[in-house]
CSV table of C-alpha atoms in Angstrom, one decimal:
chain,number,residue,atom,x,y,z
A,1,MET,CA,84.8,110.5,137.2
A,2,LEU,CA,84.2,112.5,134.1
A,3,ALA,CA,84.1,111.0,130.6
A,4,PRO,CA,87.4,111.6,128.7
A,5,LEU,CA,87.4,114.6,126.5
A,6,ASP,CA,86.7,113.9,122.8
A,7,PRO,CA,90.0,114.2,120.8
A,8,ASP,CA,87.8,115.5,117.9
A,9,MET,CA,86.0,118.1,120.1
A,10,PHE,CA,87.3,120.9,117.9
A,11,ASP,CA,87.1,120.8,114.2
A,12,PRO,CA,90.7,121.1,112.9
A,13,VAL,CA,89.4,122.7,109.7
A,14,CYS,CA,87.7,125.5,111.7
A,15,PRO,CA,90.2,128.3,112.2
A,16,THR,CA,89.8,129.6,115.7
A,17,ASP,CA,91.0,133.0,114.7
A,18,LEU,CA,88.1,133.4,112.2
A,19,SER,CA,85.6,134.5,114.7
A,20,PRO,CA,85.9,138.2,115.6
A,21,ILE,CA,84.5,137.4,119.0
A,22,ARG,CA,87.2,136.1,121.3
A,23,VAL,CA,87.7,135.5,125.0
A,24,GLY,CA,91.3,136.0,126.1
A,25,ASP,CA,93.9,134.5,123.8
A,26,LYS,CA,93.5,132.1,120.8
A,27,TRP,CA,93.1,129.1,123.1
A,28,ALA,CA,91.1,130.5,126.0
A,29,GLY,CA,87.6,129.8,124.6
A,30,MET,CA,88.5,126.2,123.8
A,31,ILE,CA,90.0,125.7,127.2
A,32,ILE,CA,86.8,127.0,128.8
A,33,ARG,CA,84.8,124.6,126.7
A,34,CYS,CA,87.1,121.7,127.8
A,35,LEU,CA,86.4,122.6,131.5
A,36,GLU,CA,82.6,123.0,131.0
A,37,GLN,CA,81.8,119.5,132.4
A,38,GLY,CA,84.1,119.7,135.3
A,39,PRO,CA,87.7,119.8,136.5
A,40,ARG,CA,90.4,118.5,134.2
A,41,ARG,CA,94.1,117.7,134.4
A,42,PHE,CA,96.7,119.4,132.2
A,43,SER,CA,97.3,116.2,130.2
A,44,GLU,CA,93.5,115.8,129.6
A,45,LEU,CA,93.3,119.3,128.1
A,46,ARG,CA,96.0,118.5,125.6
A,47,VAL,CA,93.9,115.8,124.0
A,48,PRO,CA,91.4,117.9,122.1
A,49,LEU,CA,93.8,120.9,121.9
A,50,ARG,CA,96.2,119.0,119.7
A,51,GLY,CA,97.8,122.1,118.2
A,52,ILE,CA,98.8,123.7,121.5
A,53,THR,CA,102.2,123.4,123.1
A,54,ALA,CA,102.7,122.7,126.8
A,55,LYS,CA,104.2,126.2,127.1
A,56,VAL,CA,101.3,127.9,125.5
A,57,LEU,CA,98.7,125.9,127.4
A,58,THR,CA,100.5,126.8,130.6
A,59,ARG,CA,100.5,130.5,129.7
A,60,SER,CA,96.8,130.4,128.7
A,61,LEU,CA,95.8,128.6,131.9
A,62,ARG,CA,97.8,131.1,134.0
A,63,ALA,CA,96.0,134.1,132.2
A,64,LEU,CA,92.6,132.5,132.8
A,65,GLU,CA,93.5,131.9,136.4
A,66,ARG,CA,94.8,135.5,136.8
A,67,ASP,CA,91.5,136.8,135.3
A,68,GLY,CA,89.5,134.8,137.8
A,69,LEU,CA,88.0,132.4,135.2
A,70,VAL,CA,89.8,129.2,136.1
A,71,ARG,CA,90.9,127.8,139.4
A,72,ARG,CA,94.0,125.7,139.8
A,73,THR,CA,94.0,123.1,142.6
A,74,ALA,CA,97.1,121.2,143.6
A,75,HIS,CA,96.3,117.9,145.4
A,76,ALA,CA,99.0,116.4,147.6
A,77,GLY,CA,99.5,112.8,148.4
A,78,PRO,CA,101.3,109.7,147.1
A,79,ALA,CA,100.1,110.6,143.5
A,80,PRO,CA,100.1,114.4,143.5
A,81,ARG,CA,98.1,116.1,140.7
A,82,VAL,CA,96.8,119.4,139.6
A,83,ASP,CA,93.3,120.1,138.4
A,84,TYR,CA,91.9,123.1,136.6
A,85,GLU,CA,88.2,124.0,136.8
A,86,LEU,CA,86.0,126.9,135.9
A,87,THR,CA,85.2,129.4,138.6
A,88,PRO,CA,81.6,130.8,138.9
A,89,LEU,CA,82.9,133.8,136.9
A,90,GLY,CA,84.3,131.5,134.2
A,91,ARG,CA,81.1,129.4,134.2
A,92,SER,CA,79.2,132.6,133.6
A,93,LEU,CA,80.9,133.0,130.2
A,94,LEU,CA,79.4,129.8,128.8
A,95,GLY,CA,76.0,131.4,127.9
A,96,PRO,CA,77.6,134.4,126.1
A,97,MET,CA,80.0,131.9,124.3
A,98,ASP,CA,77.0,129.8,123.2
A,99,VAL,CA,75.4,133.0,121.7
A,100,ALA,CA,78.7,133.9,120.0
A,101,CYS,CA,79.1,130.4,118.6
A,102,GLU,CA,75.6,130.4,117.2
A,103,TRP,CA,76.2,133.8,115.6
A,104,ALA,CA,79.4,132.5,114.0
A,105,ARG,CA,77.5,129.4,112.7
A,106,ARG,CA,74.8,131.6,111.1
A,107,ASN,CA,77.4,134.0,109.6
A,108,TRP,CA,80.1,131.4,108.7
A,109,ASP,CA,80.0,131.9,104.9
A,110,ASP,CA,80.1,135.7,105.2
A,111,LEU,CA,83.0,135.5,107.7
A,112,LEU,CA,84.9,133.3,105.3
A,113,ASP,CA,84.2,135.5,102.3
A,114,ALA,CA,85.3,138.6,104.2
A,115,ARG,CA,88.4,136.9,105.4
A,116,GLU,CA,89.3,135.7,101.9
A,117,ALA,CA,88.6,139.1,100.4
A,118,GLY,CA,90.8,140.8,103.0
A,119,ALA,CA,93.7,138.4,102.3
A,120,ALA,CA,93.5,138.9,98.5
A,121,PRO,CA,96.9,139.8,97.0
A,122,GLY,CA,97.2,143.4,95.9
A,123,ARG,CA,94.4,144.5,98.1
A,124,ALA,CA,94.9,148.1,99.1
A,125,ARG,CA,95.4,148.7,102.8
A,126,ASP,CA,94.3,151.8,104.7
């Protein structure tokens, strides 16, 4: 049995759309991180992903499954359940994601400054 996912696994102040490096949709990278230690049930994934709706989580999981990054396994029996886990292809993304996260940490202030400058009122758009 895996330890429960930490509800504070993702910093709510950290905007996921700040990083210019993204896997899949807005939530895909965080879902992959949630599955890093092993299979999880849908309800477990919702704990650290507090801002996601059931509909969007389902859509993201289906996209990750379609792309071969996540495997969905339905277990029959008296208490049927569905687990999601990383495939070998999905697991191969963990290293590049670590590199991208470290890059974002090193460049966080510059990313924030650029984002704020780009959102300034009256800024001319090309």
